[in-house]
Coordinates of C-alpha atoms and ligand atoms in Angstrom, one line a residue:
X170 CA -6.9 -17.8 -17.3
X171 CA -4.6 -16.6 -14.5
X172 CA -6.0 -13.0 -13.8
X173 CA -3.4 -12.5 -10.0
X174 CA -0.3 -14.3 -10.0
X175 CA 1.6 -13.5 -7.1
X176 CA 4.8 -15.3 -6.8
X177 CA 7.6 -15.4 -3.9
X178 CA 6.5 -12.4 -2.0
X179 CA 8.1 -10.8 0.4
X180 CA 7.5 -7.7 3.1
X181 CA 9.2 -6.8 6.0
X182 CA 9.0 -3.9 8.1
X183 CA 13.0 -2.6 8.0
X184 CA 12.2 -0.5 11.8
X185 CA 11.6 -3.7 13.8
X186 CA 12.7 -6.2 11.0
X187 CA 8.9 -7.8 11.2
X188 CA 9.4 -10.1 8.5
X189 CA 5.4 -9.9 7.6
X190 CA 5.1 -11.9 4.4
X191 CA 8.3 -14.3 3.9
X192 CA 7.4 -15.7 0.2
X193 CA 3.6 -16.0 -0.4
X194 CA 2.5 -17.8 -4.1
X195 CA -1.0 -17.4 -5.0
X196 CA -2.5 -17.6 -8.9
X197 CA -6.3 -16.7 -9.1
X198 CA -8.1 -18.0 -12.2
X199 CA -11.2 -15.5 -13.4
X200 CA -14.1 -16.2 -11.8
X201 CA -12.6 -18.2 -8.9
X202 CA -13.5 -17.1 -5.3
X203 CA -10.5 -17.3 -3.4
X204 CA -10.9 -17.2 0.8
X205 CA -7.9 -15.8 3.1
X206 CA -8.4 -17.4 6.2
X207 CA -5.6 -17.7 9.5
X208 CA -4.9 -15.9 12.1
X209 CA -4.7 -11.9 13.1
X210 CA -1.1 -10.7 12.3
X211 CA -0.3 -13.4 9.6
X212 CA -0.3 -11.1 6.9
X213 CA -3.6 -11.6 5.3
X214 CA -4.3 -8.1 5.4
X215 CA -0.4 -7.0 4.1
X216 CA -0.8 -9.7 1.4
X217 CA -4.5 -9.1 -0.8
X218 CA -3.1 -5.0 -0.4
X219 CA -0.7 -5.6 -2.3
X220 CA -2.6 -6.7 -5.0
X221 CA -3.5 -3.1 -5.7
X222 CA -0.6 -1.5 -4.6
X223 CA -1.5 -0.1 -1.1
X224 CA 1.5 -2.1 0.2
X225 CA 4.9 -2.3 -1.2
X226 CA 6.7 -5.3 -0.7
X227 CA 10.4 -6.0 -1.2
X228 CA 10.7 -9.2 -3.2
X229 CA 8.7 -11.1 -5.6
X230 CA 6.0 -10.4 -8.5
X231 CA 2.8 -9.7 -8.9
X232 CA 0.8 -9.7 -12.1
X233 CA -2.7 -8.6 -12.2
X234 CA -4.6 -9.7 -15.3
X235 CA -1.4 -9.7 -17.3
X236 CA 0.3 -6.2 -15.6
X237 CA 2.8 -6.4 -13.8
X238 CA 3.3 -4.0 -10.5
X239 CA 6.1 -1.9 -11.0
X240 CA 8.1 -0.9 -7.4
X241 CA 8.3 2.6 -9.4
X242 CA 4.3 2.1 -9.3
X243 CA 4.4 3.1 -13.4
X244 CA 1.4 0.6 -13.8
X245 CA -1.1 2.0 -11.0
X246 CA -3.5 3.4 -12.8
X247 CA -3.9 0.1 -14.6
X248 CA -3.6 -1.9 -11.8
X249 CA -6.1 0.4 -9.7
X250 CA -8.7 0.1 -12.5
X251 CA -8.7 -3.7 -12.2
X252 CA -9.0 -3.8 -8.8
X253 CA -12.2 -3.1 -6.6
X254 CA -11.3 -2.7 -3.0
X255 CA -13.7 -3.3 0.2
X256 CA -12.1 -2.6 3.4
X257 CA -13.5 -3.2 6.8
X258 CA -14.6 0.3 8.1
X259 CA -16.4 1.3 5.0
X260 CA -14.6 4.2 4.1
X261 CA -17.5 6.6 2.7
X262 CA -17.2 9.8 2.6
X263 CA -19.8 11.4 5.2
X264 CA -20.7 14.7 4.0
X265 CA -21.7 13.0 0.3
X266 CA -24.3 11.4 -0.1
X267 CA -25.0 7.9 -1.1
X268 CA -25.8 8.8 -4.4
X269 CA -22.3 10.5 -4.6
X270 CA -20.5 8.0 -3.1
X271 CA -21.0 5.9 -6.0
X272 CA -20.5 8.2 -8.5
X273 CA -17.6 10.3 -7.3
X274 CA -14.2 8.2 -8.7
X275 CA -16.7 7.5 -12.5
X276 CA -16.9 10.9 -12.6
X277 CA -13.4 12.6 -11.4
X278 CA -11.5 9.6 -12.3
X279 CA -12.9 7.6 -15.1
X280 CA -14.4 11.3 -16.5
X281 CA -18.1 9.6 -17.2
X282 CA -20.2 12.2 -17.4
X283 CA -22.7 13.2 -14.6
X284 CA -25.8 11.6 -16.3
X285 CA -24.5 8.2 -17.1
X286 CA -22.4 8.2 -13.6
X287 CA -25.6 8.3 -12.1
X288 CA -27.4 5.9 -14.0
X289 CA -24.8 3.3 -13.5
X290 CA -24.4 4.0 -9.4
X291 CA -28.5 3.9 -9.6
X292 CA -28.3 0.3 -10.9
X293 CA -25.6 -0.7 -8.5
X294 CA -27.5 0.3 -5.5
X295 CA -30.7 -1.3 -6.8
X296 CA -28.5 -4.6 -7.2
X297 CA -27.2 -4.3 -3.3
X298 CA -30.4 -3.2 -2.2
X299 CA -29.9 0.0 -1.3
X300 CA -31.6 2.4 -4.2
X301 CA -34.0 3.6 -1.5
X302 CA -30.9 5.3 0.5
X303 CA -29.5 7.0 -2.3
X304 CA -30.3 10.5 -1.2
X305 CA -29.3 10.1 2.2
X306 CA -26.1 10.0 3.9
X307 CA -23.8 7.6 5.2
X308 CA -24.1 8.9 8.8
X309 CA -28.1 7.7 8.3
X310 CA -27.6 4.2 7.1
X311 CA -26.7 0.9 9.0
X312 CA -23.5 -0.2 8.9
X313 CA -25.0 -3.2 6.3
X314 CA -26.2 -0.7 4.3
X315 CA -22.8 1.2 4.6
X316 CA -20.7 -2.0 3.5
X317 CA -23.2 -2.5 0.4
X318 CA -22.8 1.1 -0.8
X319 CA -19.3 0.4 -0.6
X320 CA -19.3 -2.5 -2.5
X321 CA -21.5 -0.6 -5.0
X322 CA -18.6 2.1 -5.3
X323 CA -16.2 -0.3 -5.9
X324 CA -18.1 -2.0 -8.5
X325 CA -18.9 1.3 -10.2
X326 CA -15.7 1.8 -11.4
X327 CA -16.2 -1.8 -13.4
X328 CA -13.0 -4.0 -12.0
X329 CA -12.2 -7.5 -12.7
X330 CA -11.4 -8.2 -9.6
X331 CA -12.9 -7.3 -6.1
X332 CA -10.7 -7.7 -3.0
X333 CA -12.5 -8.0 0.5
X334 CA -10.6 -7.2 3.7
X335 CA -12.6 -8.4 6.7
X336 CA -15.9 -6.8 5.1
X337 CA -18.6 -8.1 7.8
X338 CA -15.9 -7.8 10.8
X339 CA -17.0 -4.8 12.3
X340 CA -20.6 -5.1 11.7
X341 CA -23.4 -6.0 14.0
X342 CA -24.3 -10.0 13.9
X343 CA -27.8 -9.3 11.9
X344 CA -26.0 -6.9 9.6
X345 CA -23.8 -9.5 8.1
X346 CA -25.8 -11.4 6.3
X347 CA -27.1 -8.9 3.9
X348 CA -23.2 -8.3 3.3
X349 CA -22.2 -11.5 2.8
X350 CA -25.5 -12.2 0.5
X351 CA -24.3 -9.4 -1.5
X352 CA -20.9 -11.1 -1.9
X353 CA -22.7 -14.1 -2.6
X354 CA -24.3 -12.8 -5.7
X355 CA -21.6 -11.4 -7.1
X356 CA -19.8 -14.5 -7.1
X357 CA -22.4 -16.3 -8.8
X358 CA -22.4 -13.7 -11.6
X359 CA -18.3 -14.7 -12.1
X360 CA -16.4 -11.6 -10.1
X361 CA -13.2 -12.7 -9.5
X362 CA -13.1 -12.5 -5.9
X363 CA -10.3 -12.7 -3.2
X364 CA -11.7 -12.5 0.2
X365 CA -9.8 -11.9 3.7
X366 CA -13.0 -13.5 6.2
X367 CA -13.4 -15.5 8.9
X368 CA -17.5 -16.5 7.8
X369 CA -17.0 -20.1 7.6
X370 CA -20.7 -20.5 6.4
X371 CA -19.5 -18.0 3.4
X372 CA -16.0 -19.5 3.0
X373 CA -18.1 -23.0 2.8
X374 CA -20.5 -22.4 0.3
X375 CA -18.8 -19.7 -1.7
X376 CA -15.5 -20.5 -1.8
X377 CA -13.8 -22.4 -5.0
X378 CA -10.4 -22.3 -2.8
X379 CA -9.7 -21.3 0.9
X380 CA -6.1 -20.8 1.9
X381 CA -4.5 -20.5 5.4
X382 CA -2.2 -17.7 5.4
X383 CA 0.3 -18.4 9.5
X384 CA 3.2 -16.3 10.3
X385 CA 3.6 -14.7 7.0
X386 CA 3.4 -18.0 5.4
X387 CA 0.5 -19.6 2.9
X388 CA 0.7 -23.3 4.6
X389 CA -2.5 -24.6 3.1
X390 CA -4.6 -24.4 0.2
X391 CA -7.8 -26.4 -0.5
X392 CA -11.3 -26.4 -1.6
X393 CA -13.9 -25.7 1.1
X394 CA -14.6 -29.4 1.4
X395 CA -11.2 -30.6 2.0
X396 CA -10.2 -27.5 4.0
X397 CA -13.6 -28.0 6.5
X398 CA -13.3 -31.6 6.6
X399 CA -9.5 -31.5 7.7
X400 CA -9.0 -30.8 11.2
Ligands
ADP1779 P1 -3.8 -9.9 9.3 O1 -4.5 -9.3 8.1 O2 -3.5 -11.4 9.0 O3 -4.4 -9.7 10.6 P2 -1.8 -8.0 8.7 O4 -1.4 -8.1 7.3 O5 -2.6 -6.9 9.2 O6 -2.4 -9.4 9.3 O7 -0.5 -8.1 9.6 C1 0.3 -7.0 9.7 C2 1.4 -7.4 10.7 O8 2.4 -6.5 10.3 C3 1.0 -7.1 12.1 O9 1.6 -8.0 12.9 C4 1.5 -5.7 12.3 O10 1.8 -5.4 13.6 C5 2.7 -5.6 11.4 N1 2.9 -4.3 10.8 C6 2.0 -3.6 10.1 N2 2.5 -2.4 9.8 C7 3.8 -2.4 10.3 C8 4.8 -1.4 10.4 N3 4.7 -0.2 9.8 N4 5.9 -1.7 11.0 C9 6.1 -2.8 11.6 N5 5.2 -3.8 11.6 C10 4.0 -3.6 11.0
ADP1780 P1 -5.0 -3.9 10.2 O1 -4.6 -5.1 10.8 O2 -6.3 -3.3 10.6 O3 -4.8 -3.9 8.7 P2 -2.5 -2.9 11.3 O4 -2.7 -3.0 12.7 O5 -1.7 -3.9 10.6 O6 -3.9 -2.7 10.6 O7 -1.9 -1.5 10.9 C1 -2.5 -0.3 11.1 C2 -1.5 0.8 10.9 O8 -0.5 0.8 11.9 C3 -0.8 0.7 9.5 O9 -0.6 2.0 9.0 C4 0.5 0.1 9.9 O10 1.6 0.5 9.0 C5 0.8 0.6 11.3 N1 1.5 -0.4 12.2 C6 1.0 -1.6 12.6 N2 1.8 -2.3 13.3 C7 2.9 -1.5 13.4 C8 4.2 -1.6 14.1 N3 4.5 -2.7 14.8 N4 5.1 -0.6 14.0 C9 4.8 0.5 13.3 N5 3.6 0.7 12.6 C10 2.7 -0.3 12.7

């Protein structure tokens, strides 16, 4: 079951006529963990955003889990609910705390009520190993700790599909792991996953497909064994 299908898209930039995604197919089945590898500037980035809308793009389609994004963005709110988002910097807000964090969008977006918000969010950060923090505040925590909490907000809004952009890239080396453990195990529970790294170890063993996204351009696509093995 196709849950993205992304066909023929394109993106440019009409002030410098950067032509940033010149016709990028992709299909992810539910459940498959899908890698973004290739260098910086080839549209990775551009590409898993708009997924969920945070890029517009001239040409193409894009269907998540059977919606299709409208340019007049009519299906956003369905879109956005599919679609769990963890960016690099980890985006909290500083002067909530954890707790908060995670229950902010169930409550003011999804209208859960306080009680349950919280019990879900308390679940969440038990599951990325963070329920000890919940009281404190971002500004307190390790950036590992920050990216799990984000992961945890994203999750608590129950998506179908979780996009990573570079999650580990601005962490400290000893910091990553926990992140990409985190990943890890939600993979193995079947999130559908699309992943912009550049952990090989992760993209190795986690990975059902890796593709290599040059100049705007998807010019490979493999399993991790082929991929790795391929000079
Ligand atoms: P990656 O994730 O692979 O590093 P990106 O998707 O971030 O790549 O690539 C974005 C490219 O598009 C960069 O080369 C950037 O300079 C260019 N770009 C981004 N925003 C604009 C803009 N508003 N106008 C022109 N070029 C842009
Ligand atoms: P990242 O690679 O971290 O995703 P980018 O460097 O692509 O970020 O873009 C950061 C911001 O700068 C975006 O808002 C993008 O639109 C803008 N930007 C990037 N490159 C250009 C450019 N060449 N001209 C105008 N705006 C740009």
């Amino acid at each position: 079951e196709a849950v993205i299908v992304a066909k023929d898209v394109h993106k440019w930039y009409a002030s410098n006529k950067f032509h940033v995604l010149r016709g990028v197919s992709l299909t992810v089945n539910k459940g498959e963990v899908v890698v973004v590898m290739g260098p910086s500037g080839s549209g990775k980035s551009t590409f898993i955003r708009t997924f969920n809308a945070l890029e517009d793009y001239q040409k193409g389609t894009i269907t998540i889990d059977g919606i299709e994004l409208s340019h007049d963005l009519k299906n956003i709110d369905a879109i956005r609910r599919e679609v769990g988002m963890v960016f690099q910097q980890f985006n909290l807000f500083p002067h909530l705390s954890v707790l908060q964090n995670v229950t902010l969008a169930p409550i003011w977006v999804r209208r859960k009520k306080k009680a349950e918000a919280e019990a879900i969010a308390m679940q969440l950060l038990e599951k990325v190993g963070i329920l000890e923090q919940a009281k404190k505040f971002p500004g307190q925590l390790s950036g590992g700790q920050q990216q799990r909490v984000a992961i945890a907000r994203a999750l608590a809004m129950q998506p179908k599909i979780m996009l990573f952009d570079e999650p580990t890239s601005a962490l400290d080396p000893e910091m990553v792991r926990e992140v990409l453990d985190t990943m890890r195990s939600l993979a193995k529970e079947g999130m559908t996953m699309v992943c912009v790294t550049h952990e090989v170890g992760f993209a190795r063993e986690v990975a059902d497909r890796v593709v290599l996204m040059a100049d705007g351009l998807l010019v490979e696509e493999a399993t991790p064994k082929e991929f790795f093995n391929n000079p």
